[in-house]
PDB file of C-alpha atoms and ligand atoms in Angstrom:
ATOM      1  CA  MET A  62     -21.991 153.844 -51.563  1.00  0.00           C
ATOM      2  CA  THR A  63     -21.203 154.478 -47.900  1.00  0.00           C
ATOM      3  CA  GLU A  64     -18.478 152.496 -46.160  1.00  0.00           C
ATOM      4  CA  SER A  65     -21.034 150.550 -44.151  1.00  0.00           C
ATOM      5  CA  ALA A  66     -23.143 149.604 -47.148  1.00  0.00           C
ATOM      6  CA  SER A  67     -20.140 147.955 -48.750  1.00  0.00           C
ATOM      7  CA  TYR A  68     -18.940 146.030 -45.699  1.00  0.00           C
ATOM      8  CA  ILE A  69     -18.994 142.260 -46.199  1.00  0.00           C
ATOM      9  CA  GLY A  70     -17.510 139.954 -43.593  1.00  0.00           C
ATOM     10  CA  ARG A  71     -17.435 136.187 -43.350  1.00  0.00           C
ATOM     11  CA  PHE A  72     -16.935 133.110 -41.182  1.00  0.00           C
ATOM     12  CA  ALA A  73     -15.301 130.259 -43.073  1.00  0.00           C
ATOM     13  CA  PRO A  74     -15.173 127.026 -41.060  1.00  0.00           C
ATOM     14  CA  SER A  75     -13.724 123.780 -42.379  1.00  0.00           C
ATOM     15  CA  PRO A  76     -16.063 120.854 -41.639  1.00  0.00           C
ATOM     16  CA  THR A  77     -13.322 118.889 -39.891  1.00  0.00           C
ATOM     17  CA  GLY A  78     -15.296 118.648 -36.654  1.00  0.00           C
ATOM     18  CA  ASP A  79     -18.015 120.366 -34.685  1.00  0.00           C
ATOM     19  CA  LEU A  80     -17.981 124.038 -33.699  1.00  0.00           C
ATOM     20  CA  HIS A  81     -15.712 124.428 -30.647  1.00  0.00           C
ATOM     21  CA  PHE A  82     -14.924 127.377 -28.426  1.00  0.00           C
ATOM     22  CA  GLY A  83     -11.974 128.475 -30.623  1.00  0.00           C
ATOM     23  CA  SER A  84     -14.086 128.729 -33.762  1.00  0.00           C
ATOM     24  CA  LEU A  85     -17.039 130.228 -31.868  1.00  0.00           C
ATOM     25  CA  ILE A  86     -14.769 133.194 -31.056  1.00  0.00           C
ATOM     26  CA  ALA A  87     -14.089 133.828 -34.760  1.00  0.00           C
ATOM     27  CA  ALA A  88     -17.784 133.443 -35.565  1.00  0.00           C
ATOM     28  CA  VAL A  89     -18.888 135.893 -32.848  1.00  0.00           C
ATOM     29  CA  ALA A  90     -16.227 138.521 -33.662  1.00  0.00           C
ATOM     30  CA  SER A  91     -16.805 138.427 -37.434  1.00  0.00           C
ATOM     31  CA  PHE A  92     -20.593 138.528 -36.923  1.00  0.00           C
ATOM     32  CA  LEU A  93     -20.473 141.489 -34.525  1.00  0.00           C
ATOM     33  CA  GLN A  94     -18.019 143.388 -36.704  1.00  0.00           C
ATOM     34  CA  ALA A  95     -20.405 143.023 -39.690  1.00  0.00           C
ATOM     35  CA  ARG A  96     -23.468 143.967 -37.625  1.00  0.00           C
ATOM     36  CA  CYS A  97     -21.763 147.050 -36.196  1.00  0.00           C
ATOM     37  CA  LYS A  98     -20.646 148.217 -39.636  1.00  0.00           C
ATOM     38  CA  GLY A  99     -24.199 147.791 -40.915  1.00  0.00           C
ATOM     39  CA  GLY A 100     -22.870 145.296 -43.455  1.00  0.00           C
ATOM     40  CA  LYS A 101     -23.414 141.669 -44.378  1.00  0.00           C
ATOM     41  CA  TRP A 102     -22.115 138.547 -42.694  1.00  0.00           C
ATOM     42  CA  LEU A 103     -21.575 135.479 -44.862  1.00  0.00           C
ATOM     43  CA  VAL A 104     -20.773 131.872 -44.024  1.00  0.00           C
ATOM     44  CA  ARG A 105     -18.608 129.718 -46.257  1.00  0.00           C
ATOM     45  CA  ILE A 106     -18.055 126.014 -45.660  1.00  0.00           C
ATOM     46  CA  GLU A 107     -14.479 125.192 -46.650  1.00  0.00           C
ATOM     47  CA  ASP A 108     -15.074 121.593 -47.686  1.00  0.00           C
ATOM     48  CA  ILE A 109     -12.219 120.952 -50.095  1.00  0.00           C
ATOM     49  CA  ASP A 110     -10.270 118.531 -47.924  1.00  0.00           C
ATOM     50  CA  PRO A 111     -12.354 115.311 -47.856  1.00  0.00           C
ATOM     51  CA  PRO A 112      -9.643 113.249 -46.063  1.00  0.00           C
ATOM     52  CA  ARG A 113      -9.947 115.553 -43.012  1.00  0.00           C
ATOM     53  CA  GLU A 114     -13.693 116.062 -43.083  1.00  0.00           C
ATOM     54  CA  VAL A 115     -15.995 114.667 -40.420  1.00  0.00           C
ATOM     55  CA  ASP A 116     -19.347 113.385 -41.638  1.00  0.00           C
ATOM     56  CA  GLY A 117     -22.241 115.688 -40.835  1.00  0.00           C
ATOM     57  CA  SER A 118     -20.072 118.379 -39.223  1.00  0.00           C
ATOM     58  CA  ALA A 119     -20.910 121.056 -41.844  1.00  0.00           C
ATOM     59  CA  ASP A 120     -24.617 120.724 -41.044  1.00  0.00           C
ATOM     60  CA  ARG A 121     -23.960 120.659 -37.322  1.00  0.00           C
ATOM     61  CA  ILE A 122     -21.790 123.814 -37.521  1.00  0.00           C
ATOM     62  CA  LEU A 123     -24.609 125.630 -39.364  1.00  0.00           C
ATOM     63  CA  LEU A 124     -27.167 124.426 -36.827  1.00  0.00           C
ATOM     64  CA  ASP A 125     -25.018 125.548 -33.905  1.00  0.00           C
ATOM     65  CA  LEU A 126     -24.519 128.991 -35.476  1.00  0.00           C
ATOM     66  CA  LYS A 127     -28.274 129.317 -35.825  1.00  0.00           C
ATOM     67  CA  ARG A 128     -28.898 128.124 -32.282  1.00  0.00           C
ATOM     68  CA  PHE A 129     -26.368 130.707 -31.068  1.00  0.00           C
ATOM     69  CA  GLY A 130     -28.214 133.472 -32.942  1.00  0.00           C
ATOM     70  CA  MET A 131     -25.920 133.954 -35.940  1.00  0.00           C
ATOM     71  CA  GLU A 132     -27.608 133.570 -39.305  1.00  0.00           C
ATOM     72  CA  PRO A 133     -25.835 134.485 -42.558  1.00  0.00           C
ATOM     73  CA  ASP A 134     -27.254 137.209 -44.798  1.00  0.00           C
ATOM     74  CA  GLU A 135     -26.839 135.142 -47.966  1.00  0.00           C
ATOM     75  CA  PRO A 136     -27.036 131.446 -48.821  1.00  0.00           C
ATOM     76  CA  VAL A 137     -24.048 129.486 -47.496  1.00  0.00           C
ATOM     77  CA  LEU A 138     -21.302 128.946 -50.080  1.00  0.00           C
ATOM     78  CA  HIS A 139     -19.724 125.473 -50.157  1.00  0.00           C
ATOM     79  CA  GLN A 140     -16.232 125.482 -51.604  1.00  0.00           C
ATOM     80  CA  SER A 141     -16.804 122.001 -53.036  1.00  0.00           C
ATOM     81  CA  SER A 142     -19.090 123.696 -55.598  1.00  0.00           C
ATOM     82  CA  GLN A 143     -16.264 125.954 -56.822  1.00  0.00           C
ATOM     83  CA  ILE A 144     -13.617 123.457 -57.990  1.00  0.00           C
ATOM     84  CA  LYS A 145     -13.858 124.469 -61.674  1.00  0.00           C
ATOM     85  CA  LYS A 146     -12.987 128.048 -60.783  1.00  0.00           C
ATOM     86  CA  TYR A 147      -9.964 126.956 -58.702  1.00  0.00           C
ATOM     87  CA  ARG A 148      -8.778 124.732 -61.561  1.00  0.00           C
ATOM     88  CA  SER A 149      -9.009 127.534 -64.068  1.00  0.00           C
ATOM     89  CA  ALA A 150      -7.005 129.915 -61.822  1.00  0.00           C
ATOM     90  CA  ARG A 151      -4.358 127.174 -61.417  1.00  0.00           C
ATOM     91  CA  GLN A 152      -4.160 126.759 -65.189  1.00  0.00           C
ATOM     92  CA  SER A 153      -3.863 130.471 -65.824  1.00  0.00           C
ATOM     93  CA  LEU A 154      -1.017 130.774 -63.283  1.00  0.00           C
ATOM     94  CA  ILE A 155       0.840 127.851 -64.937  1.00  0.00           C
ATOM     95  CA  LYS A 156       0.236 129.342 -68.380  1.00  0.00           C
ATOM     96  CA  SER A 157       1.659 132.706 -67.328  1.00  0.00           C
ATOM     97  CA  ASN A 158       4.703 130.918 -65.920  1.00  0.00           C
ATOM     98  CA  LEU A 159       3.823 132.083 -62.407  1.00  0.00           C
ATOM     99  CA  ALA A 160       3.296 128.520 -61.153  1.00  0.00           C
ATOM    100  CA  PHE A 161       4.872 125.138 -61.888  1.00  0.00           C
ATOM    101  CA  LYS A 162       4.380 121.422 -61.272  1.00  0.00           C
ATOM    102  CA  CYS A 163       6.508 119.849 -58.592  1.00  0.00           C
ATOM    103  CA  SER A 164       7.310 116.253 -57.626  1.00  0.00           C
ATOM    104  CA  CYS A 165       9.005 116.943 -54.266  1.00  0.00           C
ATOM    105  CA  SER A 166       7.429 115.114 -51.361  1.00  0.00           C
ATOM    106  CA  ARG A 167       7.203 116.946 -48.064  1.00  0.00           C
ATOM    107  CA  LYS A 168       9.796 114.550 -46.636  1.00  0.00           C
ATOM    108  CA  SER A 169      12.343 115.447 -49.325  1.00  0.00           C
ATOM    109  CA  LEU A 170      12.265 119.153 -48.403  1.00  0.00           C
ATOM    110  CA  PRO A 171      14.609 120.826 -45.903  1.00  0.00           C
ATOM    111  CA  GLY A 172      13.515 120.934 -42.275  1.00  0.00           C
ATOM    112  CA  SER A 173      13.018 124.711 -42.463  1.00  0.00           C
ATOM    113  CA  GLY A 174      10.001 124.100 -44.710  1.00  0.00           C
ATOM    114  CA  VAL A 175      11.314 126.743 -47.145  1.00  0.00           C
ATOM    115  CA  TYR A 176      11.044 125.350 -50.672  1.00  0.00           C
ATOM    116  CA  PRO A 177      14.469 125.436 -52.336  1.00  0.00           C
ATOM    117  CA  GLY A 178      13.174 125.780 -55.925  1.00  0.00           C
ATOM    118  CA  THR A 179      14.007 122.200 -56.959  1.00  0.00           C
ATOM    119  CA  CYS A 180      11.358 121.770 -59.690  1.00  0.00           C
ATOM    120  CA  ARG A 181      11.116 125.408 -60.785  1.00  0.00           C
ATOM    121  CA  ARG A 182      12.744 124.794 -64.156  1.00  0.00           C
ATOM    122  CA  LYS A 183      12.028 121.105 -64.650  1.00  0.00           C
ATOM    123  CA  VAL A 184      10.010 118.546 -62.695  1.00  0.00           C
ATOM    124  CA  ARG A 185      12.572 116.388 -60.949  1.00  0.00           C
ATOM    125  CA  ASP A 186      10.626 113.104 -61.058  1.00  0.00           C
ATOM    126  CA  PRO A 187       7.543 113.213 -63.310  1.00  0.00           C
ATOM    127  CA  SER A 188       6.551 109.700 -62.187  1.00  0.00           C
ATOM    128  CA  MET A 189       5.739 111.024 -58.685  1.00  0.00           C
ATOM    129  CA  PRO A 190       2.355 112.563 -57.747  1.00  0.00           C
ATOM    130  CA  LEU A 191       2.657 116.231 -58.740  1.00  0.00           C
ATOM    131  CA  CYS A 192       1.578 119.296 -56.819  1.00  0.00           C
ATOM    132  CA  VAL A 193       1.525 122.848 -58.215  1.00  0.00           C
ATOM    133  CA  ARG A 194       3.520 125.632 -56.563  1.00  0.00           C
ATOM    134  CA  VAL A 195       3.371 129.349 -57.168  1.00  0.00           C
ATOM    135  CA  LYS A 196       6.704 131.110 -57.721  1.00  0.00           C
ATOM    136  CA  THR A 197       7.446 133.564 -54.950  1.00  0.00           C
ATOM    137  CA  THR A 198       9.721 136.597 -55.090  1.00  0.00           C
ATOM    138  CA  SER A 199      11.778 138.508 -52.561  1.00  0.00           C
ATOM    139  CA  LYS A 200       9.598 141.609 -52.899  1.00  0.00           C
ATOM    140  CA  SER A 201       8.267 142.286 -49.420  1.00  0.00           C
ATOM    141  CA  ILE A 202       4.562 141.866 -48.781  1.00  0.00           C
ATOM    142  CA  ASN A 203       3.084 144.015 -45.987  1.00  0.00           C
ATOM    143  CA  PHE A 204      -0.257 144.723 -44.506  1.00  0.00           C
ATOM    144  CA  ASN A 205      -1.564 146.513 -41.484  1.00  0.00           C
ATOM    145  CA  ASP A 206      -3.562 144.084 -39.395  1.00  0.00           C
ATOM    146  CA  GLY A 207      -6.470 145.702 -37.550  1.00  0.00           C
ATOM    147  CA  LEU A 208      -5.331 144.162 -34.247  1.00  0.00           C
ATOM    148  CA  GLN A 209      -1.815 142.783 -34.651  1.00  0.00           C
ATOM    149  CA  GLY A 210      -0.373 145.864 -36.372  1.00  0.00           C
ATOM    150  CA  GLN A 211       2.163 145.935 -39.191  1.00  0.00           C
ATOM    151  CA  VAL A 212       3.064 142.548 -40.705  1.00  0.00           C
ATOM    152  CA  GLN A 213       5.782 142.067 -43.295  1.00  0.00           C
ATOM    153  CA  GLU A 214       7.109 139.001 -45.083  1.00  0.00           C
ATOM    154  CA  ASN A 215       9.639 138.119 -47.714  1.00  0.00           C
ATOM    155  CA  LEU A 216       8.010 135.035 -49.209  1.00  0.00           C
ATOM    156  CA  ASN A 217      11.208 133.757 -50.828  1.00  0.00           C
ATOM    157  CA  LYS A 218      12.882 133.643 -47.460  1.00  0.00           C
ATOM    158  CA  ASP A 219       9.906 132.820 -45.255  1.00  0.00           C
ATOM    159  CA  CYS A 220       8.256 129.981 -47.175  1.00  0.00           C
ATOM    160  CA  GLY A 221       9.526 129.810 -50.758  1.00  0.00           C
ATOM    161  CA  ASP A 222       7.317 128.687 -53.654  1.00  0.00           C
ATOM    162  CA  PHE A 223       4.160 127.463 -51.936  1.00  0.00           C
ATOM    163  CA  VAL A 224       1.570 124.864 -52.884  1.00  0.00           C
ATOM    164  CA  ILE A 225      -1.628 125.987 -54.604  1.00  0.00           C
ATOM    165  CA  TRP A 226      -2.682 122.521 -55.759  1.00  0.00           C
ATOM    166  CA  ARG A 227      -1.981 119.412 -53.730  1.00  0.00           C
ATOM    167  CA  SER A 228      -0.373 116.235 -55.044  1.00  0.00           C
ATOM    168  CA  ASP A 229      -3.534 114.342 -54.017  1.00  0.00           C
ATOM    169  CA  LYS A 230      -5.321 116.411 -56.684  1.00  0.00           C
ATOM    170  CA  LEU A 231      -7.113 118.746 -54.289  1.00  0.00           C
ATOM    171  CA  PRO A 232      -6.975 122.564 -54.404  1.00  0.00           C
ATOM    172  CA  ALA A 233      -4.887 124.053 -51.595  1.00  0.00           C
ATOM    173  CA  TYR A 234      -6.493 126.316 -48.982  1.00  0.00           C
ATOM    174  CA  GLN A 235      -4.447 129.394 -50.033  1.00  0.00           C
ATOM    175  CA  LEU A 236      -5.785 129.380 -53.580  1.00  0.00           C
ATOM    176  CA  ALA A 237      -9.394 128.581 -52.705  1.00  0.00           C
ATOM    177  CA  VAL A 238      -9.609 131.198 -49.941  1.00  0.00           C
ATOM    178  CA  VAL A 239      -8.454 134.120 -52.109  1.00  0.00           C
ATOM    179  CA  LEU A 240     -10.741 133.183 -54.998  1.00  0.00           C
ATOM    180  CA  ASP A 241     -13.772 132.913 -52.723  1.00  0.00           C
ATOM    181  CA  ASP A 242     -13.028 136.024 -50.669  1.00  0.00           C
ATOM    182  CA  ALA A 243     -13.004 137.843 -54.036  1.00  0.00           C
ATOM    183  CA  LEU A 244     -16.102 136.069 -55.374  1.00  0.00           C
ATOM    184  CA  GLN A 245     -18.059 136.957 -52.244  1.00  0.00           C
ATOM    185  CA  GLY A 246     -16.795 140.546 -52.217  1.00  0.00           C
ATOM    186  CA  ILE A 247     -15.340 140.199 -48.711  1.00  0.00           C
ATOM    187  CA  SER A 248     -14.144 143.612 -47.539  1.00  0.00           C
ATOM    188  CA  GLU A 249     -12.731 142.538 -44.160  1.00  0.00           C
ATOM    189  CA  VAL A 250     -11.514 139.145 -42.958  1.00  0.00           C
ATOM    190  CA  VAL A 251     -11.841 138.538 -39.201  1.00  0.00           C
ATOM    191  CA  ARG A 252     -10.256 135.221 -38.165  1.00  0.00           C
ATOM    192  CA  GLY A 253      -7.846 133.601 -35.716  1.00  0.00           C
ATOM    193  CA  ALA A 254      -4.197 134.648 -35.486  1.00  0.00           C
ATOM    194  CA  ASP A 255      -3.217 131.057 -36.307  1.00  0.00           C
ATOM    195  CA  LEU A 256      -3.815 132.165 -39.921  1.00  0.00           C
ATOM    196  CA  LEU A 257      -1.669 135.299 -39.668  1.00  0.00           C
ATOM    197  CA  ASP A 258       1.211 133.428 -41.341  1.00  0.00           C
ATOM    198  CA  SER A 259      -0.948 132.661 -44.366  1.00  0.00           C
ATOM    199  CA  THR A 260      -2.041 136.207 -45.012  1.00  0.00           C
ATOM    200  CA  CYS A 261       1.016 137.468 -46.919  1.00  0.00           C
ATOM    201  CA  ARG A 262       0.764 134.399 -49.178  1.00  0.00           C
ATOM    202  CA  GLN A 263      -2.881 135.224 -49.778  1.00  0.00           C
ATOM    203  CA  ILE A 264      -2.115 138.869 -50.552  1.00  0.00           C
ATOM    204  CA  TYR A 265       0.584 137.740 -52.993  1.00  0.00           C
ATOM    205  CA  LEU A 266      -1.915 135.459 -54.782  1.00  0.00           C
ATOM    206  CA  GLN A 267      -4.441 138.308 -54.897  1.00  0.00           C
ATOM    207  CA  GLN A 268      -1.807 140.441 -56.613  1.00  0.00           C
ATOM    208  CA  LEU A 269      -0.966 137.719 -59.162  1.00  0.00           C
ATOM    209  CA  LEU A 270      -4.639 137.083 -59.913  1.00  0.00           C
ATOM    210  CA  ASN A 271      -5.634 140.763 -59.966  1.00  0.00           C
ATOM    211  CA  LEU A 272      -8.006 140.362 -57.061  1.00  0.00           C
ATOM    212  CA  PRO A 273      -8.753 142.994 -54.410  1.00  0.00           C
ATOM    213  CA  THR A 274      -7.110 142.705 -50.980  1.00  0.00           C
ATOM    214  CA  PRO A 275      -9.566 142.903 -48.076  1.00  0.00           C
ATOM    215  CA  ALA A 276      -8.710 144.387 -44.681  1.00  0.00           C
ATOM    216  CA  TYR A 277      -7.536 141.804 -42.123  1.00  0.00           C
ATOM    217  CA  ILE A 278      -8.116 141.420 -38.386  1.00  0.00           C
ATOM    218  CA  HIS A 279      -6.465 138.461 -36.659  1.00  0.00           C
ATOM    219  CA  LEU A 280      -7.971 137.598 -33.283  1.00  0.00           C
ATOM    220  CA  PRO A 281      -6.111 136.042 -30.371  1.00  0.00           C
ATOM    221  CA  VAL A 282      -6.325 132.261 -30.414  1.00  0.00           C
ATOM    222  CA  ALA A 283      -7.475 130.399 -27.286  1.00  0.00           C
ATOM    223  CA  THR A 284      -4.938 127.890 -25.975  1.00  0.00           C
ATOM    224  CA  LYS A 285      -4.959 125.246 -23.260  1.00  0.00           C
ATOM    225  CA  GLY A 286      -1.797 123.614 -22.011  1.00  0.00           C
ATOM    226  CA  GLY A 287       0.117 125.598 -24.642  1.00  0.00           C
ATOM    227  CA  LEU A 288      -1.917 124.135 -27.524  1.00  0.00           C
ATOM    228  CA  LYS A 289      -4.450 125.840 -29.729  1.00  0.00           C
ATOM    229  CA  LEU A 290      -8.008 124.774 -28.995  1.00  0.00           C
ATOM    230  CA  GLY A 291      -8.853 122.740 -32.017  1.00  0.00           C
ATOM    231  CA  LYS A 292     -11.534 120.517 -33.354  1.00  0.00           C
ATOM    232  CA  ARG A 293      -9.251 117.561 -33.056  1.00  0.00           C
ATOM    233  CA  PHE A 294      -7.809 118.136 -29.616  1.00  0.00           C
ATOM    234  CA  ASN A 295      -8.222 120.006 -26.422  1.00  0.00           C
ATOM    235  CA  SER A 296     -11.713 121.282 -27.070  1.00  0.00           C
ATOM    236  CA  ASP A 297     -15.216 120.035 -26.540  1.00  0.00           C
ATOM    237  CA  PRO A 298     -17.917 120.881 -29.052  1.00  0.00           C
ATOM    238  CA  VAL A 299     -19.994 123.881 -28.009  1.00  0.00           C
ATOM    239  CA  SER A 300     -23.237 122.192 -29.102  1.00  0.00           C
ATOM    240  CA  GLN A 301     -23.915 121.002 -25.554  1.00  0.00           C
ATOM    241  CA  LEU A 302     -23.544 124.470 -24.056  1.00  0.00           C
ATOM    242  CA  ASP A 303     -26.232 126.891 -23.095  1.00  0.00           C
ATOM    243  CA  PRO A 304     -26.086 129.647 -25.790  1.00  0.00           C
ATOM    244  CA  VAL A 305     -26.121 132.516 -23.246  1.00  0.00           C
ATOM    245  CA  LYS A 306     -23.193 130.995 -21.396  1.00  0.00           C
ATOM    246  CA  ALA A 307     -21.215 130.236 -24.554  1.00  0.00           C
ATOM    247  CA  ILE A 308     -21.754 133.670 -26.146  1.00  0.00           C
ATOM    248  CA  SER A 309     -20.966 135.438 -22.850  1.00  0.00           C
ATOM    249  CA  LYS A 310     -17.699 133.491 -22.553  1.00  0.00           C
ATOM    250  CA  ALA A 311     -16.778 134.290 -26.146  1.00  0.00           C
ATOM    251  CA  LEU A 312     -17.485 137.996 -25.516  1.00  0.00           C
ATOM    252  CA  GLU A 313     -15.431 137.936 -22.340  1.00  0.00           C
ATOM    253  CA  PHE A 314     -12.542 136.333 -24.217  1.00  0.00           C
ATOM    254  CA  LEU A 315     -12.872 139.151 -26.774  1.00  0.00           C
ATOM    255  CA  GLY A 316     -12.545 141.855 -24.100  1.00  0.00           C
ATOM    256  CA  HIS A 317     -16.266 142.555 -23.596  1.00  0.00           C
ATOM    257  CA  ARG A 318     -17.966 141.870 -20.291  1.00  0.00           C
ATOM    258  CA  PRO A 319     -21.752 141.632 -20.571  1.00  0.00           C
ATOM    259  CA  PRO A 320     -23.664 142.315 -17.347  1.00  0.00           C
ATOM    260  CA  PRO A 321     -24.701 139.017 -15.730  1.00  0.00           C
ATOM    261  CA  GLY A 322     -28.179 137.602 -15.912  1.00  0.00           C
ATOM    262  CA  MET A 323     -29.121 138.747 -19.419  1.00  0.00           C
ATOM    263  CA  ARG A 324     -31.379 136.639 -21.566  1.00  0.00           C
ATOM    264  CA  PHE A 325     -30.420 135.492 -25.055  1.00  0.00           C
ATOM    265  CA  GLU A 326     -32.032 138.301 -27.135  1.00  0.00           C
ATOM    266  CA  ARG A 327     -30.935 140.991 -24.689  1.00  0.00           C
ATOM    267  CA  LEU A 328     -27.374 139.650 -24.688  1.00  0.00           C
ATOM    268  CA  TRP A 329     -27.112 140.027 -28.470  1.00  0.00           C
ATOM    269  CA  ILE A 330     -28.608 143.543 -28.334  1.00  0.00           C
ATOM    270  CA  TRP A 331     -26.054 144.434 -25.662  1.00  0.00           C
ATOM    271  CA  ALA A 332     -23.232 142.891 -27.718  1.00  0.00           C
ATOM    272  CA  ILE A 333     -24.161 144.784 -30.899  1.00  0.00           C
ATOM    273  CA  GLU A 334     -24.474 148.051 -28.956  1.00  0.00           C
ATOM    274  CA  HIS A 335     -21.159 147.620 -27.124  1.00  0.00           C
ATOM    275  CA  TRP A 336     -18.965 145.860 -29.705  1.00  0.00           C
ATOM    276  CA  ASN A 337     -15.677 147.643 -30.219  1.00  0.00           C
ATOM    277  CA  ILE A 338     -12.867 145.792 -31.972  1.00  0.00           C
ATOM    278  CA  GLU A 339     -10.354 147.947 -30.079  1.00  0.00           C
ATOM    279  CA  ARG A 340     -11.329 146.208 -26.854  1.00  0.00           C
ATOM    280  CA  VAL A 341     -10.148 142.851 -28.180  1.00  0.00           C
ATOM    281  CA  PRO A 342      -6.694 142.093 -26.721  1.00  0.00           C
ATOM    282  CA  ALA A 343      -4.059 142.645 -29.444  1.00  0.00           C
ATOM    283  CA  ARG A 344      -2.352 139.335 -28.757  1.00  0.00           C
ATOM    284  CA  LYS A 345      -1.767 136.213 -30.823  1.00  0.00           C
ATOM    285  CA  THR A 346      -2.768 133.779 -28.096  1.00  0.00           C
ATOM    286  CA  ILE A 347      -4.640 133.830 -24.806  1.00  0.00           C
ATOM    287  CA  SER A 348      -4.281 130.875 -22.478  1.00  0.00           C
ATOM    288  CA  LEU A 349      -7.431 129.592 -20.835  1.00  0.00           C
ATOM    289  CA  ASP A 350      -5.417 127.683 -18.233  1.00  0.00           C
ATOM    290  CA  GLY A 351      -6.371 128.738 -14.780  1.00  0.00           C
ATOM    291  CA  VAL A 352      -8.616 131.558 -15.986  1.00  0.00           C
ATOM    292  CA  GLY A 353     -11.578 131.435 -13.639  1.00  0.00           C
ATOM    293  CA  GLY A 354     -14.895 131.045 -15.340  1.00  0.00           C
ATOM    294  CA  PHE A 355     -13.486 129.621 -18.558  1.00  0.00           C
ATOM    295  CA  GLN A 356     -14.382 126.094 -17.554  1.00  0.00           C
ATOM    296  CA  LEU A 357     -16.834 125.584 -20.352  1.00  0.00           C
TER     297      LEU A 357
HETATM  298  N1  LIG B 447     -11.305 127.233 -43.002  1.00  0.00           N
HETATM  299  C1  LIG B 447     -10.319 127.758 -42.110  1.00  0.00           C
HETATM  300  C2  LIG B 447     -10.451 127.099 -40.747  1.00  0.00           C
HETATM  301  O1  LIG B 447     -11.482 126.548 -40.419  1.00  0.00           O
HETATM  302  C3  LIG B 447     -10.459 129.255 -41.919  1.00  0.00           C
HETATM  303  C4  LIG B 447     -10.114 129.985 -43.142  1.00  0.00           C
HETATM  304  C5  LIG B 447     -10.130 131.503 -43.041  1.00  0.00           C
HETATM  305  O2  LIG B 447     -10.816 132.062 -42.165  1.00  0.00           O
HETATM  306  O3  LIG B 447      -9.481 132.098 -43.878  1.00  0.00           O
HETATM  307  O4  LIG B 447      -9.498 127.137 -39.999  1.00  0.00           O
END
């Protein structure tokens, strides 16, 4: 198999609100990377956090992607259909003594957020709601990010034993994401640099679960007033925007400047012809404050 034939990329939004400019950037970059490698682009709806979900937003995200010209090459995977698989991975980690139940509430932990190992040997208060944490080690985890360069973490020091199953009985993002990236055969993950901190934890879980590690590219995150553009603040949904304008702005943000006046189909042809990940600024954030033309 050639490299291109085996390329599988993905966009994995959580349905916690409508598609906004920040997530459009990840969608456009992951889509173009897959198209340019002659591979597949998949969409996964990460709907395992019902308390944060916004009714109807999964369908609206998919509609917006379609309206913006990005259609997945396989049926959309909803994480809510995969709970059994997450549960069985959790059980196998507990059984192999690689994970343990924990009664510590977030409030009871030190301000640093690094878990001090309180329940590693014995659950401190079994009457409390229990989460499940994976045991970390001080072995360093490294990877070479396609944009941000070399990243290294010592999980013991940087986060300590981290949660793979929440005390409200929901699977944690870190566990679900590695199981589904493996299930879908993802060869390269292209996403925002706000998730750079999670990547070493994900690689560690891949190692414990004998899963392959994809390549990673973390894109700069758009900020306004020092805050990340998010679904919950600081960002309007892109659904109201003209697709040519929105895609052109996303391309510009990603270091590509399409000639003005192109129509929708032509713009995508141009983007696929000219896409080069090396043109994307190798930064963790880019502020949209005062940048002319970014008034979306
Ligand atoms: N579902 C996550 C989000 O919407 C993205 C997960 C990922 O790309 O790994 O922020």
